[in-house]
JSON list of C-alpha atoms in Angstrom, two decimals:
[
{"chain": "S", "resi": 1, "resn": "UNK", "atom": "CA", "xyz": [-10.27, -3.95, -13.67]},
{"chain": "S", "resi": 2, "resn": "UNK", "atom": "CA", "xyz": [-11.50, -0.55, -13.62]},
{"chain": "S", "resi": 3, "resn": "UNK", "atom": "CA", "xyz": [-9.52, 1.51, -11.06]},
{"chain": "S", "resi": 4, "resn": "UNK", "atom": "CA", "xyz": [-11.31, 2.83, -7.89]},
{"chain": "S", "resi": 5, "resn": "UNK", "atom": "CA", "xyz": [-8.62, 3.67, -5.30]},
{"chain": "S", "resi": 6, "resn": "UNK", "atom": "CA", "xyz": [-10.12, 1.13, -2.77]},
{"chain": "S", "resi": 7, "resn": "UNK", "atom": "CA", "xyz": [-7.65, -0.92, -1.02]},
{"chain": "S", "resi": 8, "resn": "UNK", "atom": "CA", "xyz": [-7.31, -3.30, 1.86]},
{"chain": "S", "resi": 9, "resn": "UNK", "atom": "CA", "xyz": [-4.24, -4.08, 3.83]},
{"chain": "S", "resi": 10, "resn": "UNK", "atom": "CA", "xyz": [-2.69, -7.25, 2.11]},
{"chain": "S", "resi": 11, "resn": "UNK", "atom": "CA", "xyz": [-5.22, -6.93, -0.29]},
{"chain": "S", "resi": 12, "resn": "UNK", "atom": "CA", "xyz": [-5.26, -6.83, -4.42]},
{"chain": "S", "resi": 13, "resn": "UNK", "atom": "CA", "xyz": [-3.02, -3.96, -5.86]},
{"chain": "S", "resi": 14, "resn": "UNK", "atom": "CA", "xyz": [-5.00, -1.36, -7.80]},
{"chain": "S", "resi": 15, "resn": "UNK", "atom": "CA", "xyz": [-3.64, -0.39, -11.36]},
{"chain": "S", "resi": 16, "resn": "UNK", "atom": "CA", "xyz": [-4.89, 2.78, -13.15]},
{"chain": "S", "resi": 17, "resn": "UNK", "atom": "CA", "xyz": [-3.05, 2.83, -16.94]},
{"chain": "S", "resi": 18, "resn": "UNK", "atom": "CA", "xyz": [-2.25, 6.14, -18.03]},
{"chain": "S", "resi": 19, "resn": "UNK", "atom": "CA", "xyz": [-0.64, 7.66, -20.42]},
{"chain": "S", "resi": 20, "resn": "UNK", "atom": "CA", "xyz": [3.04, 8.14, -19.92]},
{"chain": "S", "resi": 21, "resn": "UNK", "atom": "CA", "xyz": [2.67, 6.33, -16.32]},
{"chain": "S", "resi": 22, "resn": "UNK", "atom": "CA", "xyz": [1.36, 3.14, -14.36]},
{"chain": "S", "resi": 23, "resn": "UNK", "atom": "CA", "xyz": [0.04, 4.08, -10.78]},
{"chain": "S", "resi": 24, "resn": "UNK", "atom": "CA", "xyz": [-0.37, 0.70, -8.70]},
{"chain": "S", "resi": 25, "resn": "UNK", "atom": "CA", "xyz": [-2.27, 1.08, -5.19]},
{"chain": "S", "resi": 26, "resn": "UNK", "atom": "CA", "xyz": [-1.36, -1.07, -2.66]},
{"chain": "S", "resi": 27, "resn": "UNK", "atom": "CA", "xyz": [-2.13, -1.41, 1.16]},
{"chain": "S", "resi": 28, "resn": "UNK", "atom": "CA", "xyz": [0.15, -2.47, 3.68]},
{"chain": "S", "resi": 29, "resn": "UNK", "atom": "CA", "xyz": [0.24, -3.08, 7.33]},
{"chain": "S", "resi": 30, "resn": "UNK", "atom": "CA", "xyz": [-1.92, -2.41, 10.37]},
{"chain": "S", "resi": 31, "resn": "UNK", "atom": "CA", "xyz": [-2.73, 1.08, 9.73]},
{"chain": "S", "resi": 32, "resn": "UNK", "atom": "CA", "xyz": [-3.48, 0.50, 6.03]},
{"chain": "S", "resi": 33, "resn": "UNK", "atom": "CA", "xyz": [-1.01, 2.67, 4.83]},
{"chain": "S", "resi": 34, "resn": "UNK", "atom": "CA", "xyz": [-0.81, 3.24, 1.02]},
{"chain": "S", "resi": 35, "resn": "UNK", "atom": "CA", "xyz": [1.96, 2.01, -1.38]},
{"chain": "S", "resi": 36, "resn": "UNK", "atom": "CA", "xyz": [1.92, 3.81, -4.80]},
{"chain": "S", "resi": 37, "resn": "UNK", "atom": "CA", "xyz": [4.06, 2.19, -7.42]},
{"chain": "S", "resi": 38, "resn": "UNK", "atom": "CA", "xyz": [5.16, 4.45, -10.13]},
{"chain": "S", "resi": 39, "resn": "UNK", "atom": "CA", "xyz": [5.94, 2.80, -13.61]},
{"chain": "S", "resi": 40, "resn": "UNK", "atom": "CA", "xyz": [6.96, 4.78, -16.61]},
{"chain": "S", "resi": 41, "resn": "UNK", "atom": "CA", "xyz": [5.59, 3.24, -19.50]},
{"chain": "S", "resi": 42, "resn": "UNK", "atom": "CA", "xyz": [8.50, 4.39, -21.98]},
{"chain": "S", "resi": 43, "resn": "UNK", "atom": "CA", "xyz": [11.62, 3.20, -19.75]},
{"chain": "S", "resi": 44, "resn": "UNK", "atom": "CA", "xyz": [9.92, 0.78, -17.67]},
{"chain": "S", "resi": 45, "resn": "UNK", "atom": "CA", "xyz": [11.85, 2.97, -14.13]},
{"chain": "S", "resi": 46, "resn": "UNK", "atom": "CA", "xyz": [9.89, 2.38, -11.34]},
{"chain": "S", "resi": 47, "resn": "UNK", "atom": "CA", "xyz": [9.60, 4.82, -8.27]},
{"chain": "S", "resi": 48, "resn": "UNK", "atom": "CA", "xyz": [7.68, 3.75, -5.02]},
{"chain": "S", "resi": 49, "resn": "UNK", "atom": "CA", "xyz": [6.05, 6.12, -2.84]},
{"chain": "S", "resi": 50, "resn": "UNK", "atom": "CA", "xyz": [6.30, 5.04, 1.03]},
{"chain": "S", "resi": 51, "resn": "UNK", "atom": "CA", "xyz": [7.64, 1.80, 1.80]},
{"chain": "S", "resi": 52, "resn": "UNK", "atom": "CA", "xyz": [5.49, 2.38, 4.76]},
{"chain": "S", "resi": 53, "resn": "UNK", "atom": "CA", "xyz": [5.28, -1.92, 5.97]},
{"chain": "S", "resi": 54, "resn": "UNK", "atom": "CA", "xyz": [5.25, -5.41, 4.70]},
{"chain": "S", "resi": 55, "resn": "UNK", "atom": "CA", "xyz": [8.36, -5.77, 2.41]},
{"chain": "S", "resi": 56, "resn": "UNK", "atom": "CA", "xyz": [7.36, -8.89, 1.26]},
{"chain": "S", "resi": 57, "resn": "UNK", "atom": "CA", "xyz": [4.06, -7.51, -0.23]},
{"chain": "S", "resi": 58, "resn": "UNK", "atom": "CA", "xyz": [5.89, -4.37, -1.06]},
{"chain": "S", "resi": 59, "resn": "UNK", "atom": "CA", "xyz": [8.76, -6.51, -3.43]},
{"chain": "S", "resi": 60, "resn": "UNK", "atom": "CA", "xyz": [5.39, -8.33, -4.78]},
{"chain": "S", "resi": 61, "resn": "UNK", "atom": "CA", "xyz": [3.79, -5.17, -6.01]},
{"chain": "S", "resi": 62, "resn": "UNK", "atom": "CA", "xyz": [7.09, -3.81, -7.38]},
{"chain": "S", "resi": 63, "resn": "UNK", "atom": "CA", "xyz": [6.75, -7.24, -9.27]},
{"chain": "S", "resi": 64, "resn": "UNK", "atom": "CA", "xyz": [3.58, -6.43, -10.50]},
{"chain": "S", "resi": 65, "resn": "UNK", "atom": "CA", "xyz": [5.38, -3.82, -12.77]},
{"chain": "S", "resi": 66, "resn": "UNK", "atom": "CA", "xyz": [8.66, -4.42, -13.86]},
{"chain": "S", "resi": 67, "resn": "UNK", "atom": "CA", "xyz": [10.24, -6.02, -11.32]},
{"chain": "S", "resi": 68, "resn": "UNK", "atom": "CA", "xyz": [13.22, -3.49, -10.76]},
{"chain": "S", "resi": 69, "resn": "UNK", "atom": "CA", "xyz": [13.27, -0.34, -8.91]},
{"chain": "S", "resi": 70, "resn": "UNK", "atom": "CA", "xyz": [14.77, 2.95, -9.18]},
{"chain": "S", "resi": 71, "resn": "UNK", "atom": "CA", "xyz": [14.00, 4.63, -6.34]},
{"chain": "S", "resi": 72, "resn": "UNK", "atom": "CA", "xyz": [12.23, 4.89, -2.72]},
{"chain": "S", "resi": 73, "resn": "UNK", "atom": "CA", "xyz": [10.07, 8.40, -1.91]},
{"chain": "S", "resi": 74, "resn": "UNK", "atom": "CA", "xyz": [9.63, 8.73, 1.66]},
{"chain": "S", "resi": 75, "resn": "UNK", "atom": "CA", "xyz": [6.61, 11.64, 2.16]},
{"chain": "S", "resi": 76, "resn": "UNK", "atom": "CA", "xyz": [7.11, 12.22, 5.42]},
{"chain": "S", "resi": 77, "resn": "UNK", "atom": "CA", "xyz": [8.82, 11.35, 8.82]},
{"chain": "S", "resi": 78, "resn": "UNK", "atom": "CA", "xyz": [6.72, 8.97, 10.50]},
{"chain": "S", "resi": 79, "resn": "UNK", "atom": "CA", "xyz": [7.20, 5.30, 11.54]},
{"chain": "S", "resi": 80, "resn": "UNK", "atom": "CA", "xyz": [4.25, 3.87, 9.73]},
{"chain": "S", "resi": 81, "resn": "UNK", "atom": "CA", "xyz": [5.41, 5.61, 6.18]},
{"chain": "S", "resi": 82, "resn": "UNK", "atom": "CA", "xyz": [9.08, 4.19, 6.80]},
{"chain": "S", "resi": 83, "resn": "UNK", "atom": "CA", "xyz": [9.19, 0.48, 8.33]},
{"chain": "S", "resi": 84, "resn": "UNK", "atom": "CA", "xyz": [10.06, -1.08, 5.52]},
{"chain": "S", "resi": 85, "resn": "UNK", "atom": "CA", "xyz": [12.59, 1.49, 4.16]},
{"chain": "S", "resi": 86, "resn": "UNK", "atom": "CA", "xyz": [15.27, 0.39, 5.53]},
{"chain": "S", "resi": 87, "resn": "UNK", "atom": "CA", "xyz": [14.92, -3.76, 4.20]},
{"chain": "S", "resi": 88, "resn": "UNK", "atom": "CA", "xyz": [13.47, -2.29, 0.39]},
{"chain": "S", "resi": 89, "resn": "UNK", "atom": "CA", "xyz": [16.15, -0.18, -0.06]},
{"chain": "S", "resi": 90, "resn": "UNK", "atom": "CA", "xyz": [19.14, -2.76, 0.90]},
{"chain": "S", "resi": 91, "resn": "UNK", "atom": "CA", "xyz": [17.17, -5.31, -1.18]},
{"chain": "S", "resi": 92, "resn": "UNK", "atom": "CA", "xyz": [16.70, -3.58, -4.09]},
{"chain": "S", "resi": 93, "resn": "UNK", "atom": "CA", "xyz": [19.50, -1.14, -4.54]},
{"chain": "S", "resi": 94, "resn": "UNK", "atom": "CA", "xyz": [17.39, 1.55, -4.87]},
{"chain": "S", "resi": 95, "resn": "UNK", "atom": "CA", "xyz": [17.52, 5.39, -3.97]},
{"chain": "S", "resi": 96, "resn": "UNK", "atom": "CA", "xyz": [16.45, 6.78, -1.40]},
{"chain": "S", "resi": 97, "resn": "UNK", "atom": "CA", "xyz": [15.05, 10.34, -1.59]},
{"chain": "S", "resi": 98, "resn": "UNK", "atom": "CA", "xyz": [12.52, 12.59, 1.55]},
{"chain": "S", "resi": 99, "resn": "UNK", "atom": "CA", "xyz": [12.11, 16.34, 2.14]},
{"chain": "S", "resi": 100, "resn": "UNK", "atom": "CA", "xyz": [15.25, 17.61, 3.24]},
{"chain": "S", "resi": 101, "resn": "UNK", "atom": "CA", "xyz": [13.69, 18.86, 6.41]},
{"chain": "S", "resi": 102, "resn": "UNK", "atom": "CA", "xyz": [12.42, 15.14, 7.48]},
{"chain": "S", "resi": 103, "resn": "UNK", "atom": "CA", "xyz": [15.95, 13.55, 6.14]},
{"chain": "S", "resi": 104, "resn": "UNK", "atom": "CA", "xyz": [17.89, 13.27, 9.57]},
{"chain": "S", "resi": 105, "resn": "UNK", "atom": "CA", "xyz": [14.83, 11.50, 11.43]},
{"chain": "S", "resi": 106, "resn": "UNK", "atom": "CA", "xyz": [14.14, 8.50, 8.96]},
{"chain": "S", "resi": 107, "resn": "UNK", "atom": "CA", "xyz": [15.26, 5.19, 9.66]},
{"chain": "S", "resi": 108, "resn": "UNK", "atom": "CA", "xyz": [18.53, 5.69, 6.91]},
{"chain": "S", "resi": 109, "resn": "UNK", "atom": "CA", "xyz": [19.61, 8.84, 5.68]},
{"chain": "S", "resi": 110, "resn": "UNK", "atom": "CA", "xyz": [18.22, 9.41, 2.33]},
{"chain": "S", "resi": 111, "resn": "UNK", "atom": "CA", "xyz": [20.38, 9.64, -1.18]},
{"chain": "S", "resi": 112, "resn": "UNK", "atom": "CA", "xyz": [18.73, 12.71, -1.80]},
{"chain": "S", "resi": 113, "resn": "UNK", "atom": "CA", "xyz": [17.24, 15.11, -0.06]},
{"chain": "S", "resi": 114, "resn": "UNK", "atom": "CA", "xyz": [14.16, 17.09, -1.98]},
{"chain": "S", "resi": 115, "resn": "UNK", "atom": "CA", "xyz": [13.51, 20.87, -1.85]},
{"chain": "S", "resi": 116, "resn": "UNK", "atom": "CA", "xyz": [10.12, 22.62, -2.34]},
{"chain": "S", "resi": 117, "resn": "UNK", "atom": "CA", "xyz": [9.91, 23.10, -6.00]},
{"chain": "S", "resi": 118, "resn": "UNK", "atom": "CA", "xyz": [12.45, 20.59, -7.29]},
{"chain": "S", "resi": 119, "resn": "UNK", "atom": "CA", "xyz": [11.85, 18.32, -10.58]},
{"chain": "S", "resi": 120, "resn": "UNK", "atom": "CA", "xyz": [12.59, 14.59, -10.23]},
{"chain": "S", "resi": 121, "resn": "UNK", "atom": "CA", "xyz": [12.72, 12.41, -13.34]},
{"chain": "S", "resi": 122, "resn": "UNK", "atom": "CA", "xyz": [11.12, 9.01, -13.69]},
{"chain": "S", "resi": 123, "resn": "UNK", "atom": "CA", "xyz": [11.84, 7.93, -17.15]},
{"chain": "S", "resi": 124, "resn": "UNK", "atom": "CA", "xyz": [10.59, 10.20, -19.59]},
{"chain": "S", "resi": 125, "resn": "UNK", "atom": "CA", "xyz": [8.41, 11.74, -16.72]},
{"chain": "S", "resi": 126, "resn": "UNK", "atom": "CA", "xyz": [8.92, 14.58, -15.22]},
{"chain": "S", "resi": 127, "resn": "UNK", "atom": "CA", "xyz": [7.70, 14.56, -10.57]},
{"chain": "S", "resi": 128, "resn": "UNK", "atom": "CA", "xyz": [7.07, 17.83, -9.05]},
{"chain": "S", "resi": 129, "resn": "UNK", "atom": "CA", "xyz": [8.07, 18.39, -5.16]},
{"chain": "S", "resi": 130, "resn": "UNK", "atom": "CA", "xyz": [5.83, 20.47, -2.86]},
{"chain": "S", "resi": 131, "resn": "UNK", "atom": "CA", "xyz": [6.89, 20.85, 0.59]},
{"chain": "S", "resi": 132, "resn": "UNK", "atom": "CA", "xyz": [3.76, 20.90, 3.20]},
{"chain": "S", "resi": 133, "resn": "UNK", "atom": "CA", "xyz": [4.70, 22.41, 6.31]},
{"chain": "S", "resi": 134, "resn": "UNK", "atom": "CA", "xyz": [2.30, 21.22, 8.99]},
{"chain": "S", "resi": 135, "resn": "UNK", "atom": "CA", "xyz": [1.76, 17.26, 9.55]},
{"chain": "S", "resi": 136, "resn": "UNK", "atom": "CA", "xyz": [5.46, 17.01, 9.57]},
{"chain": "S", "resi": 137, "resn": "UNK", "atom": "CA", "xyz": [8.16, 19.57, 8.86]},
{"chain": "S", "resi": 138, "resn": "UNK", "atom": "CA", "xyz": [9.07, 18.28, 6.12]},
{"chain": "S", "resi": 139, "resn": "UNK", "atom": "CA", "xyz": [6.64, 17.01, 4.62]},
{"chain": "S", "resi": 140, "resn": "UNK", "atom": "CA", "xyz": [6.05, 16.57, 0.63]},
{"chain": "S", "resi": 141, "resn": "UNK", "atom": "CA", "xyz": [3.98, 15.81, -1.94]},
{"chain": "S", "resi": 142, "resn": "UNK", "atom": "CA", "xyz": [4.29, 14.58, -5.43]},
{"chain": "S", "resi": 143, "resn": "UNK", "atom": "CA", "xyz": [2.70, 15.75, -8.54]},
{"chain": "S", "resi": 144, "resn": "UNK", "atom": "CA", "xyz": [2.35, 14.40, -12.12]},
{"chain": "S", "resi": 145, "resn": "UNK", "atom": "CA", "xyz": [0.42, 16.15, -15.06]},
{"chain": "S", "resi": 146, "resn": "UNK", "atom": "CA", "xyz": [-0.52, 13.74, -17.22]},
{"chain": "S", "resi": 147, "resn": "UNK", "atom": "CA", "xyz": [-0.39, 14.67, -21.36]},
{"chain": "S", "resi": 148, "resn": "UNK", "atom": "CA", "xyz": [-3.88, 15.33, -21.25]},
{"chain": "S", "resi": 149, "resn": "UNK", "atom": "CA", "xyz": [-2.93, 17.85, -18.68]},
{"chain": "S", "resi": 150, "resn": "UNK", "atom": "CA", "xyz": [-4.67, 16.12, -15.83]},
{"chain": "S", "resi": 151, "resn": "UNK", "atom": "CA", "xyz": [-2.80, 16.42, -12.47]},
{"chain": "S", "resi": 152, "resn": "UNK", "atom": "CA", "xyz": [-2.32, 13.35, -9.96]},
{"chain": "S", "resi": 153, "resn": "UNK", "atom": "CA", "xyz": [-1.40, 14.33, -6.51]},
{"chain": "S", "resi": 154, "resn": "UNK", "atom": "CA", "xyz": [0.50, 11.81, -3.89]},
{"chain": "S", "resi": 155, "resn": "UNK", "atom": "CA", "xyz": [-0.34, 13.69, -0.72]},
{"chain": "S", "resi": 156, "resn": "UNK", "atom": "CA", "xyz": [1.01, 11.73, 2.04]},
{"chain": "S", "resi": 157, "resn": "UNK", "atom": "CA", "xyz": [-0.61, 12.43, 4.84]},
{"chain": "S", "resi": 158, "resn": "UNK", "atom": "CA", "xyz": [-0.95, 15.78, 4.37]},
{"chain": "S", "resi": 159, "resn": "UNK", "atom": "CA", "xyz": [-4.41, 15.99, 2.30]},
{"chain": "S", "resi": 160, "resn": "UNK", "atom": "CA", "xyz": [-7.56, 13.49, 2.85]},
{"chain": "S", "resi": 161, "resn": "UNK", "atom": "CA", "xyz": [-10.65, 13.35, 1.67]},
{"chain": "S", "resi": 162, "resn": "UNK", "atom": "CA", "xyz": [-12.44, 15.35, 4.12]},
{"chain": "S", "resi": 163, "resn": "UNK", "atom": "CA", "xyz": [-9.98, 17.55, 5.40]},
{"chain": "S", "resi": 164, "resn": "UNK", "atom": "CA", "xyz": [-6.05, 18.03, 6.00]},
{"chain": "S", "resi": 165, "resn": "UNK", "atom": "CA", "xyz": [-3.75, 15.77, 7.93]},
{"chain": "S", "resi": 166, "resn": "UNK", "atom": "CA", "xyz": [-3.27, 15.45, 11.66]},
{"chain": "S", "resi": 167, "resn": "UNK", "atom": "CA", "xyz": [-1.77, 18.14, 13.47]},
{"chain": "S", "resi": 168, "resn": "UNK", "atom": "CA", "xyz": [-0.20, 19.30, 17.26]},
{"chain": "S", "resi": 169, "resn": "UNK", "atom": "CA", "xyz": [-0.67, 22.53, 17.63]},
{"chain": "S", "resi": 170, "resn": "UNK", "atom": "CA", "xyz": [-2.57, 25.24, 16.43]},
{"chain": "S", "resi": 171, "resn": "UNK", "atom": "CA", "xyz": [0.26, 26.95, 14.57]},
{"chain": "S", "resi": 172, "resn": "UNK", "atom": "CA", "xyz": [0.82, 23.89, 12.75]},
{"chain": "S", "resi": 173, "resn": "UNK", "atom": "CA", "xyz": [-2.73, 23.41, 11.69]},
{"chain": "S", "resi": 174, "resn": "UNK", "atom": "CA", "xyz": [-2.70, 27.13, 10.08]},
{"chain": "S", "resi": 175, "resn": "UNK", "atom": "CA", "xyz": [0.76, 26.39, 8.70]},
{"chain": "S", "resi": 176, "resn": "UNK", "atom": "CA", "xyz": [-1.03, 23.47, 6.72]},
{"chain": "S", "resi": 177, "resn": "UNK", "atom": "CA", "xyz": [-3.44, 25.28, 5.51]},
{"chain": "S", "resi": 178, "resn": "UNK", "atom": "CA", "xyz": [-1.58, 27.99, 4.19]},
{"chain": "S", "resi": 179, "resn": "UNK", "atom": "CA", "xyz": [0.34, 25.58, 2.29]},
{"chain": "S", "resi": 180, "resn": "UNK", "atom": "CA", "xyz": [-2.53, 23.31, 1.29]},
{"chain": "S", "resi": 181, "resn": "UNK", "atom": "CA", "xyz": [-4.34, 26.77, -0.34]},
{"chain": "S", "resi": 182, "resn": "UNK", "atom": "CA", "xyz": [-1.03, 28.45, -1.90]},
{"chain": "S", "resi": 183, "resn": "UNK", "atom": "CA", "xyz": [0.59, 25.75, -2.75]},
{"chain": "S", "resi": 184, "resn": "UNK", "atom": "CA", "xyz": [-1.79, 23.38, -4.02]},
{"chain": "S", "resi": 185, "resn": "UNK", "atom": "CA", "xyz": [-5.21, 24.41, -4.47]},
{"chain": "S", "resi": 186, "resn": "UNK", "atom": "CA", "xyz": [-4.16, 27.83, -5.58]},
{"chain": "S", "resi": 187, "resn": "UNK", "atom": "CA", "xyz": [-2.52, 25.67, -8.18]},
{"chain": "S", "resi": 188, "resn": "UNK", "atom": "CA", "xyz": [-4.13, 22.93, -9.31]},
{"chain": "S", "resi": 189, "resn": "UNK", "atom": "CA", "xyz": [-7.35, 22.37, -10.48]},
{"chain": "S", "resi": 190, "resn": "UNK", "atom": "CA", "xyz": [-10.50, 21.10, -9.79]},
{"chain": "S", "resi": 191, "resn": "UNK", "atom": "CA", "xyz": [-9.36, 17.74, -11.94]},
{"chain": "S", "resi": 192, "resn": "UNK", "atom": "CA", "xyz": [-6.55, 16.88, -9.86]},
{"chain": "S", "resi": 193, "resn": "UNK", "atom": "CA", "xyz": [-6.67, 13.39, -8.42]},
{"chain": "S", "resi": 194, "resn": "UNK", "atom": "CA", "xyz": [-5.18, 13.22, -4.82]},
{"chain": "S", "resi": 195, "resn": "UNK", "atom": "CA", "xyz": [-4.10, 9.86, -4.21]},
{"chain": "S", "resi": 196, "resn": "UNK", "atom": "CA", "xyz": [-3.29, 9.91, -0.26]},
{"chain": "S", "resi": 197, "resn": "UNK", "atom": "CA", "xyz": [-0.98, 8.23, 2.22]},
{"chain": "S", "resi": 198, "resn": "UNK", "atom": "CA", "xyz": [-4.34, 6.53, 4.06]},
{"chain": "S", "resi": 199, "resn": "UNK", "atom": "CA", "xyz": [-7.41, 5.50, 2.61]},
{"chain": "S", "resi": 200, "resn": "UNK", "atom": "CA", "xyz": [-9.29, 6.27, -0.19]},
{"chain": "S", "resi": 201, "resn": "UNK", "atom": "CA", "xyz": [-8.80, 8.30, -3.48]},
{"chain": "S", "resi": 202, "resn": "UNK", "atom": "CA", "xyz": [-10.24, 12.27, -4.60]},
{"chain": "S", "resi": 203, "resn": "UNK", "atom": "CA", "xyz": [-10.06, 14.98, -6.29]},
{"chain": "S", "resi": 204, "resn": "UNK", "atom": "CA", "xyz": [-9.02, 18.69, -5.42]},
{"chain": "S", "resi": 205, "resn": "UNK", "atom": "CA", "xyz": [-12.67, 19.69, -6.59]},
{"chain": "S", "resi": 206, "resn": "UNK", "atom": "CA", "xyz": [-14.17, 17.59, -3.97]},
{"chain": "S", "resi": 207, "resn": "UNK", "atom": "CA", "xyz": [-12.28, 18.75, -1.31]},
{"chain": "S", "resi": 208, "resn": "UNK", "atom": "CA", "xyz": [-12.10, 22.67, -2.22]},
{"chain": "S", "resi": 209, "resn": "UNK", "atom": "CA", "xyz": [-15.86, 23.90, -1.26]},
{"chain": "S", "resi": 210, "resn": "UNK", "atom": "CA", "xyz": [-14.57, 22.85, 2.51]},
{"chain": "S", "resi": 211, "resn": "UNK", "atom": "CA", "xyz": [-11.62, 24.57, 2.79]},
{"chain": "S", "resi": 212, "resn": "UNK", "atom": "CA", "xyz": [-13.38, 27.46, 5.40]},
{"chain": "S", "resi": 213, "resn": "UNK", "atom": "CA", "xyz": [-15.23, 24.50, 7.40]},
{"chain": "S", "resi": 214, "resn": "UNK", "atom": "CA", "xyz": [-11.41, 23.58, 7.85]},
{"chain": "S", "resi": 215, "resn": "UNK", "atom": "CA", "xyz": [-10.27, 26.13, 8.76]},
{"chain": "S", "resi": 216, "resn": "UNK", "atom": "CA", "xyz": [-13.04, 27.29, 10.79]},
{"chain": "S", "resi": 217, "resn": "UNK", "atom": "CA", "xyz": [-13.60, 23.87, 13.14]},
{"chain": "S", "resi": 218, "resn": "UNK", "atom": "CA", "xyz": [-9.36, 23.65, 12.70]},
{"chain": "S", "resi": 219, "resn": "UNK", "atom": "CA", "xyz": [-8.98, 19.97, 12.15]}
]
């Protein structure tokens, strides 16, 4: 199956073979939220990003790969990102890990709590934290550079195709932003896929000729 990003909510997983790493898609509940499973090809360790709903279909895609799990990445605070948390994480052992400034309002404190700039291993792989101030507090995103170089971006729901993630205030729009230009596309290339927490799939060069209509309608 040649990968596209498209998903539907209890639909087929998506599976995009890399090198070094399996990235499954899967959607889940009433708000379509994205799964991402996480397979290191080497070590077979499995990470899943957002056990946002549906553990049963959750446990299935975690199947799909190798059937055990490391660990549970939450991205950010909110309920539809962390329903089934609580149920994975007792059922598979796993741990838990979320930006250490969303930690204290998940559903169970996390095993580890992630700073901007940190290093998590998967395997032989190597995840990169970025904290984006804005959507939530503490919200993060994940990155993996492939050996080819390429970057893949797990972006929660603080990057979209079409523009950043929802915000309450002005201050936190501009906060976003700033962190969405300096921290990632001040960073990262045009190449970069952006797999995000809703939705589907793109790149950084897709998004980055918009960044002043952003800013400028500030949504």
């Amino acid at each position: 199956m040649t990968y596209t990003g498209h998903v539907t909510s209890a639909g087929p997983s998506q599976v995009r073979q890399l090198d070094g790493l399996t990235i499954r898609k899967a959607s889940v509940g009433s708000m379509d939220n994205n799964a991402y499973l996480l397979t290191c090809t080497a070590t077979g360790d499995q990470l899943l990003i957002d056990a946002a709903d549906d553990l049963p279909r959750l446990q299935q895609l975690i199947a799909e790969g190798t059937g055990e799990l490391s660990a549970i990445l939450t991205t950010h605070r909110h309920a539809d990102h962390t329903r089934a948390l609580t149920g994975l994480a007792q059922a598979t052992g796993a741990t838990t890990l979320a930006g250490e400034y969303d930690a204290d309002y998940l559903p169970m404190a996390p095993d580890r709590r992630l700073r901007h700039g940190e290093q998590i291993t998967l395997g032989e792989q190597q995840l990169h934290i970025t904290h984006l101030r804005g959507h939530t507090p503490g919200a993060i995103a994940v990155t993996w550079t492939a050996p080819n170089g390429q970057a893949h971006l797990f972006s929660g729901d603080s990057l979209f195709p079409g523009g950043p993630g929802k915000t309450s205030t002005p201050e936190d729009f501009a906060q976003l932003m700033d962190d969405l230009e300096t921290r990632l596309f001040d960073v990262l290339d045009d190449a970069t896929w952006v797999y995000p927490g809703h939705g589907d799939d793109t790149t950084l060069g897709a998004e980055r000729p918009h960044l002043p209509q952003w800013r400028e309608r500030g949504w």
